[in-house]
Coordinates of C-alpha atoms in Angstrom, one line a residue:
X1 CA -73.1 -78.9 102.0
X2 CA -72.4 -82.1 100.3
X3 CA -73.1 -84.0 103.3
X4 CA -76.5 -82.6 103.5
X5 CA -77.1 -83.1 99.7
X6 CA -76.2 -86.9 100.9
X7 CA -78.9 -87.0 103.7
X8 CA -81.2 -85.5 101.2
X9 CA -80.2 -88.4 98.5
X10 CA -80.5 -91.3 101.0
X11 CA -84.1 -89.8 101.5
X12 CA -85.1 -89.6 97.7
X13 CA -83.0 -92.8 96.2
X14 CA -84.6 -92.1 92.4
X15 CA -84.1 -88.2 92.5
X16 CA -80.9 -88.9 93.9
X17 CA -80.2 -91.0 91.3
X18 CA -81.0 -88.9 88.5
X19 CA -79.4 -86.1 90.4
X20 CA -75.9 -88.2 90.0
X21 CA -76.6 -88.9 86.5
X22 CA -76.8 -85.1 85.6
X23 CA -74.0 -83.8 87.4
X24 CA -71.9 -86.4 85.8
X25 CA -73.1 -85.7 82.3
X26 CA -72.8 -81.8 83.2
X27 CA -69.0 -82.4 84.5
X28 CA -68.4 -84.1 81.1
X29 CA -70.0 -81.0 79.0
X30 CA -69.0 -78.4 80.6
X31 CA -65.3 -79.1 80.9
X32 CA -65.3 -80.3 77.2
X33 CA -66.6 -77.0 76.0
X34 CA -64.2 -74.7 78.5
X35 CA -61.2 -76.1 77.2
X36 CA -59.5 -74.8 74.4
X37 CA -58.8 -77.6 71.5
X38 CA -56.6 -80.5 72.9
X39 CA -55.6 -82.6 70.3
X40 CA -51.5 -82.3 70.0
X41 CA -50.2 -84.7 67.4
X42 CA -48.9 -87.0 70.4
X43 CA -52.0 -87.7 71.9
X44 CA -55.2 -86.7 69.7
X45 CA -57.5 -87.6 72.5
X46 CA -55.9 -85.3 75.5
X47 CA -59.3 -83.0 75.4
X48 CA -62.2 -86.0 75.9
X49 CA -59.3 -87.7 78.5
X50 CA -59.4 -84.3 80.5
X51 CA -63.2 -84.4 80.4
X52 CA -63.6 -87.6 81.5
X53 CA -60.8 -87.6 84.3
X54 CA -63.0 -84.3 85.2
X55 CA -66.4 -86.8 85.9
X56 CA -64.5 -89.2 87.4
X57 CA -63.3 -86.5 90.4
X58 CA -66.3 -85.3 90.5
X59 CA -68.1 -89.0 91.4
X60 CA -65.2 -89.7 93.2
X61 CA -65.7 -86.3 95.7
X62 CA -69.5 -87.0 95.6
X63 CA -68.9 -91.0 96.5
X64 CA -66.2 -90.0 99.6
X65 CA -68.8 -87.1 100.8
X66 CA -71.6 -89.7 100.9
X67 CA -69.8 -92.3 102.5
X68 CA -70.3 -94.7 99.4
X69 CA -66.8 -95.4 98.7
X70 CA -66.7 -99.1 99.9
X71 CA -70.7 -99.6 99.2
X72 CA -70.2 -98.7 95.6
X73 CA -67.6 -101.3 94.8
X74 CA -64.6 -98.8 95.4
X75 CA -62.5 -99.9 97.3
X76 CA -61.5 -103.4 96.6
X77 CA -61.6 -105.6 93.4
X78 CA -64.3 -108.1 94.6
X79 CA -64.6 -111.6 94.5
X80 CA -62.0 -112.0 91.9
X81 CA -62.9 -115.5 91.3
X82 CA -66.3 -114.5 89.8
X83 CA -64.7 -111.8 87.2
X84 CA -64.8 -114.9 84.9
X85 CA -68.4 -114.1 84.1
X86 CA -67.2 -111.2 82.2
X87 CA -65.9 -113.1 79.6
X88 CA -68.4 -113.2 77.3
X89 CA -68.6 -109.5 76.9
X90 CA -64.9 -110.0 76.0
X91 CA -65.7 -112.3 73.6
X92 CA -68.5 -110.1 71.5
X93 CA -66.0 -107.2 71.5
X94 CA -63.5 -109.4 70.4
X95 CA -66.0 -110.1 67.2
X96 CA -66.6 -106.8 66.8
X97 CA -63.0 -106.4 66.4
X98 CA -62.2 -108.7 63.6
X99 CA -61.9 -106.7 60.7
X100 CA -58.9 -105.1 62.9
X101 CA -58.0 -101.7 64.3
X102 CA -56.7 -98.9 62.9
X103 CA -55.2 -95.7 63.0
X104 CA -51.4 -93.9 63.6
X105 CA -49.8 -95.0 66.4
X106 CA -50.6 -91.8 68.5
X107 CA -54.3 -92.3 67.7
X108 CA -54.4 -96.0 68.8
X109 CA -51.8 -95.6 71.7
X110 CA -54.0 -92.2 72.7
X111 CA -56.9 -94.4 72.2
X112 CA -56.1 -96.7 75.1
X113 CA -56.0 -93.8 77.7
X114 CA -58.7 -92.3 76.3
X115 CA -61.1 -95.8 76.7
X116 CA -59.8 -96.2 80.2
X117 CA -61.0 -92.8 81.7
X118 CA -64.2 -93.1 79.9
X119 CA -64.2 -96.5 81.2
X120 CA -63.6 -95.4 85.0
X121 CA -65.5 -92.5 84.9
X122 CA -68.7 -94.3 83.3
X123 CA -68.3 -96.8 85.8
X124 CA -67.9 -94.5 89.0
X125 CA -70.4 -92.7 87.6
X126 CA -73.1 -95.2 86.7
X127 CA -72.7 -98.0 89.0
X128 CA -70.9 -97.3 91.6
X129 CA -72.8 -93.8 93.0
X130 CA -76.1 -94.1 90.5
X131 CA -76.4 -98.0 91.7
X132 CA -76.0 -97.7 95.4
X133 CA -77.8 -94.0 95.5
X134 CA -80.8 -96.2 94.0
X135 CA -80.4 -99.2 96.3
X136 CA -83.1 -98.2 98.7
X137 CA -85.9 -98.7 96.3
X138 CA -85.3 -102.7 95.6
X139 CA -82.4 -104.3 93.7
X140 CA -84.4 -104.9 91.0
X141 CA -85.6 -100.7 90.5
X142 CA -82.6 -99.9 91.1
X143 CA -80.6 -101.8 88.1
X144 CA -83.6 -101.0 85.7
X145 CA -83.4 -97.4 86.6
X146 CA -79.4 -97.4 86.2
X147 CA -79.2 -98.8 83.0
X148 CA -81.8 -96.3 81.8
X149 CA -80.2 -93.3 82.8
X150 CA -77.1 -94.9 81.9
X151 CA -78.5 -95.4 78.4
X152 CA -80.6 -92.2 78.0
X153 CA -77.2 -90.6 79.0
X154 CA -76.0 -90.8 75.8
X155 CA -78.1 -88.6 74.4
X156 CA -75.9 -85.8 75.6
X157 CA -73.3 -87.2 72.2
X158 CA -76.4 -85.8 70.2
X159 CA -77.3 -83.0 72.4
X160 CA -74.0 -81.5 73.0
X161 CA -71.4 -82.8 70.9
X162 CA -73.2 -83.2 66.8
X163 CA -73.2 -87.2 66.9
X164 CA -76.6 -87.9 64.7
X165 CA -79.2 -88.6 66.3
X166 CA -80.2 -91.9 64.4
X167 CA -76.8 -93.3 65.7
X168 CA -77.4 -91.6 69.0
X169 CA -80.9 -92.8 69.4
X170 CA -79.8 -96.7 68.9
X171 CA -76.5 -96.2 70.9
X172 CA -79.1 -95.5 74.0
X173 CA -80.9 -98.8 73.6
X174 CA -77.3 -100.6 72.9
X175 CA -76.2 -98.8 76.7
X176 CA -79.2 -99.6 78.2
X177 CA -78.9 -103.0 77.9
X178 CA -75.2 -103.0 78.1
X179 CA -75.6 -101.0 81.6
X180 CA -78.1 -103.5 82.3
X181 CA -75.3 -106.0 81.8
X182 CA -72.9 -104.0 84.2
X183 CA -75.1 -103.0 87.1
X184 CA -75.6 -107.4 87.5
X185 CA -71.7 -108.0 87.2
X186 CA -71.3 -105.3 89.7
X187 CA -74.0 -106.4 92.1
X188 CA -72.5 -110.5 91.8
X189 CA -68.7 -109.4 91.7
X190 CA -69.0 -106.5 94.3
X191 CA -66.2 -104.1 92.3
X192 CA -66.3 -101.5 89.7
X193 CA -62.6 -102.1 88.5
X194 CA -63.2 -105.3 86.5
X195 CA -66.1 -103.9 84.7
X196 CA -63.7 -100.7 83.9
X197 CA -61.3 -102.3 81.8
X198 CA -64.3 -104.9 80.2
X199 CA -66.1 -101.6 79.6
X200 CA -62.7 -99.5 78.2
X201 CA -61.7 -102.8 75.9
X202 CA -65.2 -103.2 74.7
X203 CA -65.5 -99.4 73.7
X204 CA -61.9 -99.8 72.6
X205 CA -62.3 -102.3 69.6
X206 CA -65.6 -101.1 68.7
X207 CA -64.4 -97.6 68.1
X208 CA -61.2 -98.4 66.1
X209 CA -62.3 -101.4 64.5
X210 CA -62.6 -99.9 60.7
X211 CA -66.4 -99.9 59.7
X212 CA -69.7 -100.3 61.1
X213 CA -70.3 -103.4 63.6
X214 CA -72.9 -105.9 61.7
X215 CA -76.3 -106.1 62.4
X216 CA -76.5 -109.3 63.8
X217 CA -73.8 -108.9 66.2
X218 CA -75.2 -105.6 67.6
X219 CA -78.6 -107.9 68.0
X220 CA -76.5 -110.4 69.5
X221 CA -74.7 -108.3 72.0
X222 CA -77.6 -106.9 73.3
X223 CA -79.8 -110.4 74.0
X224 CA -76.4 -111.1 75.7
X225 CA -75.7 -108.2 77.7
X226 CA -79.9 -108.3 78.7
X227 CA -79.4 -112.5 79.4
X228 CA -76.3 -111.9 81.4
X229 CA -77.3 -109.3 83.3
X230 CA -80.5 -111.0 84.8
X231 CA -78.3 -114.1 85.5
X232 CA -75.9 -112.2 87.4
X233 CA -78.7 -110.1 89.1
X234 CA -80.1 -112.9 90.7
X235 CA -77.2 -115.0 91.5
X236 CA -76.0 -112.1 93.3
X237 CA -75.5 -112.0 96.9
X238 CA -77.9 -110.3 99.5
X239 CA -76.4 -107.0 100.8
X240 CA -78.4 -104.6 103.0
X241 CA -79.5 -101.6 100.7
X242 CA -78.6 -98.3 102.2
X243 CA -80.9 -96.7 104.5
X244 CA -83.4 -93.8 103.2
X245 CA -82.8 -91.3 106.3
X246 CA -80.4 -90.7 108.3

């Protein structure tokens, strides 16, 4: 059945697309709302972990049944000579980190694990099988339409799990570009796993940095992340897309 769904994908690139989006975001929800409350005192974060280890096996199976494993960045780390250009996203997290972090020692140790499944699971997710489904319709379409499902993905933090939806509604535009950012990197490095732990640290430091990030450095992360991303988009090298049948 999958590998039908797959033929059916490589045929409709954008529906396919979306299609990987949702069941991603519906993994995520539904698992979070069937568990019971998992929050023990050693690890506060088990029950969003759970969930997001849950999206990541579910791009994982989907990735393996559509023979996008390698194609999506899977399988190896890249040109690791080029994860350099991911420094200056490790730079504006480490700004929005100054004030510090803080928390108990389970939060911020739990906090690790928890960044690094949402970092692997957004990444599997978004630009590895989203990315390479969209592929057929132009490198260019097919970043733009990531990063906008990427961002309009996190309205599902308003929809499904009480975040506000002023927050919410500027966390899309702050993902969009950020996924922008990400789907370039991926396309120039040619691996998920670098943009993973970029992705975890950067979520990481935000998260548990103690107040509100500043204006001026939200503006200035997302110029960055837009800036970067087109570099890297068209420095990248020439792959052949997928094909559409088959």
């Amino acid at each position: 059945m999958l590998t039908r769904c797959g033929s059916w994908v490589r045929r409709n690139p954008a529906l396919g697309a979306v299609g990987g989006a949702a069941v991603w975001q519906a993994t995520i929800v539904v698992v979070a709302k069937a568990l019971p409350p998992l929050d023990p005192g050693w690890f506060p974060q088990l029950g969003p972990t759970v969930a997001n280890l849950a999206g990541a096996a579910a791009m994982l199976v989907l990735l393996r049944a559509w023979g996008l494993l390698a194609a999506g960045g899977v399988t190896s780390l890249g040109a690791t000579t080029r994860w350099v250009v991911l420094l200056p996203l490790v730079a504006l997290a480490g700004l929005a980190a100054l004030p510090g972090i803080e928390g108990s020692t389970a939060t911020l140790v739990g906090g690790v694990v928890l960044m690094l499944s949402v970092g692997v699971s957004e990444e599997l997710s978004s630009r590895a099988l989203v990315l390479e489904v969209a592929r057929p319709l132009g490198r260019v379409p097919a970043v733009v339409l990531t990063a906008v499902l990427f961002g309009v993905g996190h309205l599902g933090n308003w929809l499904f799990f009480g975040s506000p939806l002023g927050n919410t509604l500027w966390q899309v535009l702050e993902a969009g570009a950020f996924g922008f950012c990400l789907c370039g990197a991926r396309l120039y490095i040619g691996s998920i796993w670098p943009l993973a732990l970029v992705h975890a640290l950067s979520d990481y430091l935000e998260i548990y940095s103690p107040g509100k990030t500043p204006d001026w450095l939200q503006a200035v992360t997302a110029v960055v992340d837009l800036g970067l991303g087109l570099v890297l988009l068209l420095r990248a090298p020439e792959a052949p897309a997928p094909a559409r049948g088959s």
